[in-house]
Amino acid sequence: MATVSLPAGTSSLLLDIEGTTTPITFVKDILFPYIREHLEDYLSTHWEEDECKQDVHLLKKQIEEDMKQNRSCPVHTVDQTVHTDEEKAIREVVENVLWQMAADRKSTALKQLQGHMWRAAYASGRIKGELYHDVIPAIKRWKGQGLKVYIYSSGSVEAQKLLFGYSVEGDVLDLFDGHFDTTIGAKVEAKSYERITQRIGCQPEEITFLTDVTREAKAAEEAGVNVVVVVRPGNMELTDDERAHYNLITSFNQLELTGRD
């Protein structure tokens, strides 16, 4: 693919993670299975701790909201192996978390719990954040050219910082000027990008958003933000119309800054 020039007025780059800086397989084959395999043990071990209680509280509020919106929720069946109220409560949380993950939900409650579980896995060295080889050299180049670089992901800010703090390239957190997650709004809603623009303190046209998801790209465009769609192995196939509409890159190295040294 050809190089893509950013507008001369670009001051900030906003990066998605999954499918953009990081292979989708890392999330699907490493991070998510870790949650599924260790969830019940984690809850049993940390159930009485304040952080875990807050996570469970958020999940229960999400369940209540889902019921108000008439969204389907997992049906609790009687499990004869459960003997105490705590075991029953833990099993219900497990069922809900697994259901949300199977439905690819992006709820803040789910992402917060996942982030806390991944923290222990990263710190122990069981998991290292994967990054495409072109990502860090490109970000260093952009920073050298005076750009600010932010992350916007459906994963919690804590999970983002874990990925970049315990990455295969080491701790690269100092390369980023800020992090945003779904607490600022869903990635498919234009309002979220308007809020990010306000938080960064610049005009929408000064930001370029890099993502692999065209629904997110469309929302960013509606907010006046520039968009580049990243095409990586394993990412969702683009339609002919999408390919014609968006600037596409397969590597961060294809991004050129006009009017800068």
PDB file of C-alpha atoms in Angstrom:
ATOM      1  CA  MET A   1       0.000   0.000   0.000  1.00  0.00           C
ATOM      2  CA  ALA A   2       1.064   3.583  -0.646  1.00  0.00           C
ATOM      3  CA  THR A   3       2.069   6.028   2.058  1.00  0.00           C
ATOM      4  CA  VAL A   4      -0.630   8.134   3.680  1.00  0.00           C
ATOM      5  CA  SER A   5       0.052  11.786   4.474  1.00  0.00           C
ATOM      6  CA  LEU A   6      -1.452  13.306   7.587  1.00  0.00           C
ATOM      7  CA  PRO A   7      -2.810  16.868   7.403  1.00  0.00           C
ATOM      8  CA  ALA A   8      -0.196  19.528   8.224  1.00  0.00           C
ATOM      9  CA  GLY A   9      -2.275  20.650  11.206  1.00  0.00           C
ATOM     10  CA  THR A  10      -2.148  17.243  12.912  1.00  0.00           C
ATOM     11  CA  SER A  11      -1.006  17.586  16.521  1.00  0.00           C
ATOM     12  CA  SER A  12      -2.212  14.308  18.051  1.00  0.00           C
ATOM     13  CA  LEU A  13      -2.565  10.666  17.085  1.00  0.00           C
ATOM     14  CA  LEU A  14      -5.210   8.529  18.760  1.00  0.00           C
ATOM     15  CA  LEU A  15      -4.511   4.800  18.553  1.00  0.00           C
ATOM     16  CA  ASP A  16      -6.766   1.783  18.940  1.00  0.00           C
ATOM     17  CA  ILE A  17      -5.061  -1.328  20.369  1.00  0.00           C
ATOM     18  CA  GLU A  18      -6.630  -4.593  19.184  1.00  0.00           C
ATOM     19  CA  GLY A  19      -5.888  -5.062  15.485  1.00  0.00           C
ATOM     20  CA  THR A  20      -3.978  -1.765  15.345  1.00  0.00           C
ATOM     21  CA  THR A  21      -0.996  -1.809  17.724  1.00  0.00           C
ATOM     22  CA  THR A  22      -1.502  -5.399  18.843  1.00  0.00           C
ATOM     23  CA  PRO A  23      -2.507  -8.604  17.027  1.00  0.00           C
ATOM     24  CA  ILE A  24      -6.119  -9.628  17.554  1.00  0.00           C
ATOM     25  CA  THR A  25      -4.778 -13.110  18.331  1.00  0.00           C
ATOM     26  CA  PHE A  26      -3.101 -11.782  21.497  1.00  0.00           C
ATOM     27  CA  VAL A  27      -6.463 -10.730  22.883  1.00  0.00           C
ATOM     28  CA  LYS A  28      -8.438 -13.712  21.595  1.00  0.00           C
ATOM     29  CA  ASP A  29      -5.876 -16.459  22.243  1.00  0.00           C
ATOM     30  CA  ILE A  30      -4.052 -15.231  25.355  1.00  0.00           C
ATOM     31  CA  LEU A  31      -5.864 -12.516  27.318  1.00  0.00           C
ATOM     32  CA  PHE A  32      -9.445 -13.787  27.081  1.00  0.00           C
ATOM     33  CA  PRO A  33      -8.633 -17.468  27.721  1.00  0.00           C
ATOM     34  CA  TYR A  34      -6.669 -16.411  30.816  1.00  0.00           C
ATOM     35  CA  ILE A  35      -9.847 -14.820  32.223  1.00  0.00           C
ATOM     36  CA  ARG A  36     -12.004 -17.842  31.436  1.00  0.00           C
ATOM     37  CA  GLU A  37      -9.527 -20.272  32.976  1.00  0.00           C
ATOM     38  CA  HIS A  38      -8.764 -18.336  36.173  1.00  0.00           C
ATOM     39  CA  LEU A  39     -11.973 -16.391  36.867  1.00  0.00           C
ATOM     40  CA  GLU A  40     -13.561 -18.597  39.530  1.00  0.00           C
ATOM     41  CA  ASP A  41     -10.294 -19.100  41.427  1.00  0.00           C
ATOM     42  CA  TYR A  42      -9.575 -15.368  41.305  1.00  0.00           C
ATOM     43  CA  LEU A  43     -12.996 -14.467  42.714  1.00  0.00           C
ATOM     44  CA  SER A  44     -12.749 -17.104  45.437  1.00  0.00           C
ATOM     45  CA  THR A  45      -9.316 -15.832  46.488  1.00  0.00           C
ATOM     46  CA  HIS A  46     -10.124 -12.098  46.448  1.00  0.00           C
ATOM     47  CA  TRP A  47     -13.866 -12.124  47.258  1.00  0.00           C
ATOM     48  CA  GLU A  48     -13.537 -10.278  50.586  1.00  0.00           C
ATOM     49  CA  GLU A  49     -11.099  -7.638  49.297  1.00  0.00           C
ATOM     50  CA  ASP A  50     -12.372  -4.107  48.633  1.00  0.00           C
ATOM     51  CA  GLU A  51     -11.216  -4.033  45.008  1.00  0.00           C
ATOM     52  CA  CYS A  52     -13.002  -7.282  44.194  1.00  0.00           C
ATOM     53  CA  LYS A  53     -16.128  -6.104  46.017  1.00  0.00           C
ATOM     54  CA  GLN A  54     -16.147  -2.949  43.892  1.00  0.00           C
ATOM     55  CA  ASP A  55     -15.749  -5.021  40.719  1.00  0.00           C
ATOM     56  CA  VAL A  56     -18.664  -7.255  41.705  1.00  0.00           C
ATOM     57  CA  HIS A  57     -20.771  -4.220  42.626  1.00  0.00           C
ATOM     58  CA  LEU A  58     -20.221  -2.739  39.161  1.00  0.00           C
ATOM     59  CA  LEU A  59     -21.133  -6.038  37.521  1.00  0.00           C
ATOM     60  CA  LYS A  60     -24.371  -6.225  39.523  1.00  0.00           C
ATOM     61  CA  LYS A  61     -25.263  -2.672  38.482  1.00  0.00           C
ATOM     62  CA  GLN A  62     -24.635  -3.699  34.865  1.00  0.00           C
ATOM     63  CA  ILE A  63     -26.962  -6.698  35.286  1.00  0.00           C
ATOM     64  CA  GLU A  64     -29.678  -4.403  36.690  1.00  0.00           C
ATOM     65  CA  GLU A  65     -29.236  -2.040  33.744  1.00  0.00           C
ATOM     66  CA  ASP A  66     -29.431  -4.952  31.282  1.00  0.00           C
ATOM     67  CA  MET A  67     -32.672  -6.125  32.877  1.00  0.00           C
ATOM     68  CA  LYS A  68     -34.149  -2.604  32.656  1.00  0.00           C
ATOM     69  CA  GLN A  69     -33.228  -2.499  28.966  1.00  0.00           C
ATOM     70  CA  ASN A  70     -34.730  -5.985  28.502  1.00  0.00           C
ATOM     71  CA  ARG A  71     -31.382  -7.339  27.363  1.00  0.00           C
ATOM     72  CA  SER A  72     -30.959 -11.082  27.701  1.00  0.00           C
ATOM     73  CA  CYS A  73     -28.901 -12.297  30.649  1.00  0.00           C
ATOM     74  CA  PRO A  74     -27.632 -15.752  31.591  1.00  0.00           C
ATOM     75  CA  VAL A  75     -30.268 -17.948  33.183  1.00  0.00           C
ATOM     76  CA  HIS A  76     -29.165 -19.222  36.571  1.00  0.00           C
ATOM     77  CA  THR A  77     -29.664 -22.937  36.942  1.00  0.00           C
ATOM     78  CA  VAL A  78     -29.615 -24.764  40.249  1.00  0.00           C
ATOM     79  CA  ASP A  79     -26.152 -26.213  40.785  1.00  0.00           C
ATOM     80  CA  GLN A  80     -26.148 -29.038  43.313  1.00  0.00           C
ATOM     81  CA  THR A  81     -22.394 -28.617  43.935  1.00  0.00           C
ATOM     82  CA  VAL A  82     -22.895 -25.127  45.387  1.00  0.00           C
ATOM     83  CA  HIS A  83     -23.440 -25.226  49.139  1.00  0.00           C
ATOM     84  CA  THR A  84     -22.903 -21.692  50.473  1.00  0.00           C
ATOM     85  CA  ASP A  85     -24.223 -18.217  49.659  1.00  0.00           C
ATOM     86  CA  GLU A  86     -20.694 -17.115  48.743  1.00  0.00           C
ATOM     87  CA  GLU A  87     -20.240 -20.004  46.320  1.00  0.00           C
ATOM     88  CA  LYS A  88     -23.622 -19.244  44.778  1.00  0.00           C
ATOM     89  CA  ALA A  89     -22.768 -15.541  44.421  1.00  0.00           C
ATOM     90  CA  ILE A  90     -19.385 -16.326  42.863  1.00  0.00           C
ATOM     91  CA  ARG A  91     -20.942 -18.782  40.423  1.00  0.00           C
ATOM     92  CA  GLU A  92     -23.477 -16.154  39.332  1.00  0.00           C
ATOM     93  CA  VAL A  93     -20.700 -13.601  38.732  1.00  0.00           C
ATOM     94  CA  VAL A  94     -18.742 -16.197  36.745  1.00  0.00           C
ATOM     95  CA  GLU A  95     -21.804 -16.987  34.627  1.00  0.00           C
ATOM     96  CA  ASN A  96     -22.406 -13.309  33.893  1.00  0.00           C
ATOM     97  CA  VAL A  97     -18.783 -12.553  33.031  1.00  0.00           C
ATOM     98  CA  LEU A  98     -18.534 -15.550  30.704  1.00  0.00           C
ATOM     99  CA  TRP A  99     -21.832 -14.582  29.087  1.00  0.00           C
ATOM    100  CA  GLN A 100     -20.645 -11.000  28.519  1.00  0.00           C
ATOM    101  CA  MET A 101     -17.379 -12.257  27.029  1.00  0.00           C
ATOM    102  CA  ALA A 102     -19.189 -14.706  24.731  1.00  0.00           C
ATOM    103  CA  ALA A 103     -21.393 -11.830  23.552  1.00  0.00           C
ATOM    104  CA  ASP A 104     -18.277  -9.625  23.055  1.00  0.00           C
ATOM    105  CA  ARG A 105     -19.693  -7.033  25.423  1.00  0.00           C
ATOM    106  CA  LYS A 106     -17.588  -3.921  26.079  1.00  0.00           C
ATOM    107  CA  SER A 107     -19.099  -2.967  29.431  1.00  0.00           C
ATOM    108  CA  THR A 108     -16.950  -0.938  31.815  1.00  0.00           C
ATOM    109  CA  ALA A 109     -17.776  -3.394  34.625  1.00  0.00           C
ATOM    110  CA  LEU A 110     -16.428  -6.335  32.649  1.00  0.00           C
ATOM    111  CA  LYS A 111     -13.318  -4.469  31.497  1.00  0.00           C
ATOM    112  CA  GLN A 112     -12.481  -3.362  35.047  1.00  0.00           C
ATOM    113  CA  LEU A 113     -12.562  -6.892  36.438  1.00  0.00           C
ATOM    114  CA  GLN A 114     -10.525  -8.201  33.507  1.00  0.00           C
ATOM    115  CA  GLY A 115      -7.962  -5.459  34.032  1.00  0.00           C
ATOM    116  CA  HIS A 116      -7.492  -6.412  37.667  1.00  0.00           C
ATOM    117  CA  MET A 117      -7.029 -10.068  36.764  1.00  0.00           C
ATOM    118  CA  TRP A 118      -4.527  -9.307  34.010  1.00  0.00           C
ATOM    119  CA  ARG A 119      -2.521  -7.080  36.364  1.00  0.00           C
ATOM    120  CA  ALA A 120      -1.426 -10.079  38.426  1.00  0.00           C
ATOM    121  CA  ALA A 121      -0.639 -12.098  35.282  1.00  0.00           C
ATOM    122  CA  TYR A 122       1.524  -9.343  33.774  1.00  0.00           C
ATOM    123  CA  ALA A 123       3.338  -8.611  37.035  1.00  0.00           C
ATOM    124  CA  SER A 124       4.231 -12.297  37.465  1.00  0.00           C
ATOM    125  CA  GLY A 125       5.566 -12.500  33.895  1.00  0.00           C
ATOM    126  CA  ARG A 126       2.928 -15.013  32.784  1.00  0.00           C
ATOM    127  CA  ILE A 127       1.759 -12.547  30.130  1.00  0.00           C
ATOM    128  CA  LYS A 128       3.675  -9.972  28.065  1.00  0.00           C
ATOM    129  CA  GLY A 129       1.912  -7.408  25.896  1.00  0.00           C
ATOM    130  CA  GLU A 130       2.366  -8.130  22.194  1.00  0.00           C
ATOM    131  CA  LEU A 131       3.004  -5.274  19.758  1.00  0.00           C
ATOM    132  CA  TYR A 132       3.518  -5.213  16.008  1.00  0.00           C
ATOM    133  CA  HIS A 133       7.188  -4.603  15.179  1.00  0.00           C
ATOM    134  CA  ASP A 134       6.473  -1.283  13.433  1.00  0.00           C
ATOM    135  CA  VAL A 135       4.576   0.272  16.350  1.00  0.00           C
ATOM    136  CA  ILE A 136       7.238   1.472  18.800  1.00  0.00           C
ATOM    137  CA  PRO A 137       9.745   2.785  16.193  1.00  0.00           C
ATOM    138  CA  ALA A 138       6.902   4.723  14.524  1.00  0.00           C
ATOM    139  CA  ILE A 139       5.630   6.206  17.804  1.00  0.00           C
ATOM    140  CA  LYS A 140       9.174   7.296  18.712  1.00  0.00           C
ATOM    141  CA  ARG A 141       9.460   8.955  15.312  1.00  0.00           C
ATOM    142  CA  TRP A 142       6.115  10.752  15.748  1.00  0.00           C
ATOM    143  CA  LYS A 143       7.091  11.948  19.208  1.00  0.00           C
ATOM    144  CA  GLY A 144      10.377  13.243  17.775  1.00  0.00           C
ATOM    145  CA  GLN A 145       8.328  15.225  15.246  1.00  0.00           C
ATOM    146  CA  GLY A 146       6.371  16.883  18.043  1.00  0.00           C
ATOM    147  CA  LEU A 147       3.174  14.838  17.932  1.00  0.00           C
ATOM    148  CA  LYS A 148       1.268  13.713  20.987  1.00  0.00           C
ATOM    149  CA  VAL A 149       0.136  10.075  21.067  1.00  0.00           C
ATOM    150  CA  TYR A 150      -2.938   8.788  22.917  1.00  0.00           C
ATOM    151  CA  ILE A 151      -4.612   5.409  23.274  1.00  0.00           C
ATOM    152  CA  TYR A 152      -8.375   4.816  22.980  1.00  0.00           C
ATOM    153  CA  SER A 153      -9.449   1.231  23.570  1.00  0.00           C
ATOM    154  CA  SER A 154     -12.478  -0.630  24.856  1.00  0.00           C
ATOM    155  CA  GLY A 155     -10.092  -2.272  27.323  1.00  0.00           C
ATOM    156  CA  SER A 156      -9.836  -0.370  30.612  1.00  0.00           C
ATOM    157  CA  VAL A 157      -7.118   2.250  31.045  1.00  0.00           C
ATOM    158  CA  GLU A 158      -5.544  -0.076  33.598  1.00  0.00           C
ATOM    159  CA  ALA A 159      -5.477  -2.949  31.071  1.00  0.00           C
ATOM    160  CA  GLN A 160      -3.957  -0.619  28.466  1.00  0.00           C
ATOM    161  CA  LYS A 161      -1.200   0.453  30.837  1.00  0.00           C
ATOM    162  CA  LEU A 162      -0.472  -3.171  31.712  1.00  0.00           C
ATOM    163  CA  LEU A 163      -0.093  -4.119  28.047  1.00  0.00           C
ATOM    164  CA  PHE A 164       2.342  -1.276  27.338  1.00  0.00           C
ATOM    165  CA  GLY A 165       4.018  -1.397  30.743  1.00  0.00           C
ATOM    166  CA  TYR A 166       4.802  -5.126  30.475  1.00  0.00           C
ATOM    167  CA  SER A 167       5.220  -5.363  26.707  1.00  0.00           C
ATOM    168  CA  VAL A 168       7.596  -7.477  24.624  1.00  0.00           C
ATOM    169  CA  GLU A 169       9.453  -4.163  24.077  1.00  0.00           C
ATOM    170  CA  GLY A 170       9.656  -3.514  27.818  1.00  0.00           C
ATOM    171  CA  ASP A 171       7.953  -0.615  29.583  1.00  0.00           C
ATOM    172  CA  VAL A 172       6.971   1.876  26.860  1.00  0.00           C
ATOM    173  CA  LEU A 173       4.336   3.825  28.793  1.00  0.00           C
ATOM    174  CA  ASP A 174       6.367   7.033  28.677  1.00  0.00           C
ATOM    175  CA  LEU A 175       5.676   7.246  24.922  1.00  0.00           C
ATOM    176  CA  PHE A 176       1.985   7.987  25.532  1.00  0.00           C
ATOM    177  CA  ASP A 177       0.418  11.291  26.512  1.00  0.00           C
ATOM    178  CA  GLY A 178      -2.833   9.799  27.769  1.00  0.00           C
ATOM    179  CA  HIS A 179      -5.285   6.894  27.738  1.00  0.00           C
ATOM    180  CA  PHE A 180      -9.044   6.698  27.131  1.00  0.00           C
ATOM    181  CA  ASP A 181     -11.478   3.815  27.575  1.00  0.00           C
ATOM    182  CA  THR A 182     -15.254   3.288  27.524  1.00  0.00           C
ATOM    183  CA  THR A 183     -15.729   5.504  30.591  1.00  0.00           C
ATOM    184  CA  ILE A 184     -15.547   8.403  28.107  1.00  0.00           C
ATOM    185  CA  GLY A 185     -18.100   6.677  25.857  1.00  0.00           C
ATOM    186  CA  ALA A 186     -18.485   3.835  23.383  1.00  0.00           C
ATOM    187  CA  LYS A 187     -16.052   3.781  20.469  1.00  0.00           C
ATOM    188  CA  VAL A 188     -18.883   3.646  17.924  1.00  0.00           C
ATOM    189  CA  GLU A 189     -20.423   6.925  19.157  1.00  0.00           C
ATOM    190  CA  ALA A 190     -19.344  10.308  17.772  1.00  0.00           C
ATOM    191  CA  LYS A 191     -19.867  11.960  21.188  1.00  0.00           C
ATOM    192  CA  SER A 192     -16.962   9.919  22.579  1.00  0.00           C
ATOM    193  CA  TYR A 193     -14.526  11.489  20.131  1.00  0.00           C
ATOM    194  CA  GLU A 194     -15.928  14.946  20.864  1.00  0.00           C
ATOM    195  CA  ARG A 195     -15.229  14.359  24.567  1.00  0.00           C
ATOM    196  CA  ILE A 196     -11.707  13.130  23.807  1.00  0.00           C
ATOM    197  CA  THR A 197     -11.076  16.247  21.706  1.00  0.00           C
ATOM    198  CA  GLN A 198     -12.182  18.412  24.628  1.00  0.00           C
ATOM    199  CA  ARG A 199     -10.045  16.430  27.071  1.00  0.00           C
ATOM    200  CA  ILE A 200      -6.952  16.719  24.875  1.00  0.00           C
ATOM    201  CA  GLY A 201      -7.663  20.405  24.347  1.00  0.00           C
ATOM    202  CA  CYS A 202      -7.474  20.742  20.570  1.00  0.00           C
ATOM    203  CA  GLN A 203      -9.706  20.904  17.514  1.00  0.00           C
ATOM    204  CA  PRO A 204     -11.097  17.641  16.020  1.00  0.00           C
ATOM    205  CA  GLU A 205      -9.231  18.180  12.741  1.00  0.00           C
ATOM    206  CA  GLU A 206      -5.926  18.206  14.675  1.00  0.00           C
ATOM    207  CA  ILE A 207      -6.449  14.558  15.684  1.00  0.00           C
ATOM    208  CA  THR A 208      -6.006  11.464  13.513  1.00  0.00           C
ATOM    209  CA  PHE A 209      -7.506   8.212  14.797  1.00  0.00           C
ATOM    210  CA  LEU A 210      -5.976   4.869  13.774  1.00  0.00           C
ATOM    211  CA  THR A 211      -8.325   1.885  14.016  1.00  0.00           C
ATOM    212  CA  ASP A 212      -9.138  -1.372  12.247  1.00  0.00           C
ATOM    213  CA  VAL A 213     -12.908  -1.082  12.850  1.00  0.00           C
ATOM    214  CA  THR A 214     -14.867   0.969  10.319  1.00  0.00           C
ATOM    215  CA  ARG A 215     -17.805   1.561  12.690  1.00  0.00           C
ATOM    216  CA  GLU A 216     -15.363   3.337  14.997  1.00  0.00           C
ATOM    217  CA  ALA A 217     -13.847   5.181  12.041  1.00  0.00           C
ATOM    218  CA  LYS A 218     -17.307   6.387  10.988  1.00  0.00           C
ATOM    219  CA  ALA A 219     -18.060   7.698  14.492  1.00  0.00           C
ATOM    220  CA  ALA A 220     -14.737   9.539  14.641  1.00  0.00           C
ATOM    221  CA  GLU A 221     -15.390  11.090  11.216  1.00  0.00           C
ATOM    222  CA  GLU A 222     -18.791  12.297  12.391  1.00  0.00           C
ATOM    223  CA  ALA A 223     -17.006  14.132  15.212  1.00  0.00           C
ATOM    224  CA  GLY A 224     -14.680  15.806  12.695  1.00  0.00           C
ATOM    225  CA  VAL A 225     -11.647  13.663  13.535  1.00  0.00           C
ATOM    226  CA  ASN A 226      -9.338  12.444  10.736  1.00  0.00           C
ATOM    227  CA  VAL A 227      -9.229   8.672  10.299  1.00  0.00           C
ATOM    228  CA  VAL A 228      -6.805   6.078   8.976  1.00  0.00           C
ATOM    229  CA  VAL A 229      -7.929   2.438   8.857  1.00  0.00           C
ATOM    230  CA  VAL A 230      -5.264  -0.135   9.754  1.00  0.00           C
ATOM    231  CA  VAL A 231      -5.266  -3.400   7.810  1.00  0.00           C
ATOM    232  CA  ARG A 232      -3.500  -6.181   9.727  1.00  0.00           C
ATOM    233  CA  PRO A 233      -3.520  -9.992   9.407  1.00  0.00           C
ATOM    234  CA  GLY A 234      -6.667 -11.428  10.991  1.00  0.00           C
ATOM    235  CA  ASN A 235      -8.570  -8.129  11.033  1.00  0.00           C
ATOM    236  CA  MET A 236     -12.117  -7.962   9.696  1.00  0.00           C
ATOM    237  CA  GLU A 237     -12.291  -7.792   5.910  1.00  0.00           C
ATOM    238  CA  LEU A 238     -13.232  -4.410   4.491  1.00  0.00           C
ATOM    239  CA  THR A 239     -15.892  -3.953   1.841  1.00  0.00           C
ATOM    240  CA  ASP A 240     -14.999  -2.400  -1.519  1.00  0.00           C
ATOM    241  CA  ASP A 241     -16.829   0.770  -0.470  1.00  0.00           C
ATOM    242  CA  GLU A 242     -14.842   0.962   2.770  1.00  0.00           C
ATOM    243  CA  ARG A 243     -11.574   0.458   0.918  1.00  0.00           C
ATOM    244  CA  ALA A 244     -12.503   3.255  -1.451  1.00  0.00           C
ATOM    245  CA  HIS A 245     -13.619   5.629   1.307  1.00  0.00           C
ATOM    246  CA  TYR A 246     -10.836   5.350   3.888  1.00  0.00           C
ATOM    247  CA  ASN A 247      -7.098   5.920   3.853  1.00  0.00           C
ATOM    248  CA  LEU A 248      -5.582   2.477   4.511  1.00  0.00           C
ATOM    249  CA  ILE A 249      -2.229   1.381   5.915  1.00  0.00           C
ATOM    250  CA  THR A 250      -0.796  -2.053   6.730  1.00  0.00           C
ATOM    251  CA  SER A 251       2.072  -0.615   8.808  1.00  0.00           C
ATOM    252  CA  PHE A 252       2.586   2.521  10.879  1.00  0.00           C
ATOM    253  CA  ASN A 253       5.666   3.139   8.721  1.00  0.00           C
ATOM    254  CA  GLN A 254       3.348   4.191   5.865  1.00  0.00           C
ATOM    255  CA  LEU A 255       2.152   7.232   7.806  1.00  0.00           C
ATOM    256  CA  GLU A 256       3.866  10.432   6.664  1.00  0.00           C
ATOM    257  CA  LEU A 257       3.667  13.822   8.325  1.00  0.00           C
ATOM    258  CA  THR A 258       3.559  16.664   5.815  1.00  0.00           C
ATOM    259  CA  GLY A 259       5.226  19.952   6.629  1.00  0.00           C
ATOM    260  CA  ARG A 260       7.435  18.416   9.360  1.00  0.00           C
ATOM    261  CA  ASP A 261      11.070  17.438   9.403  1.00  0.00           C
TER     262      ASP A 261
END
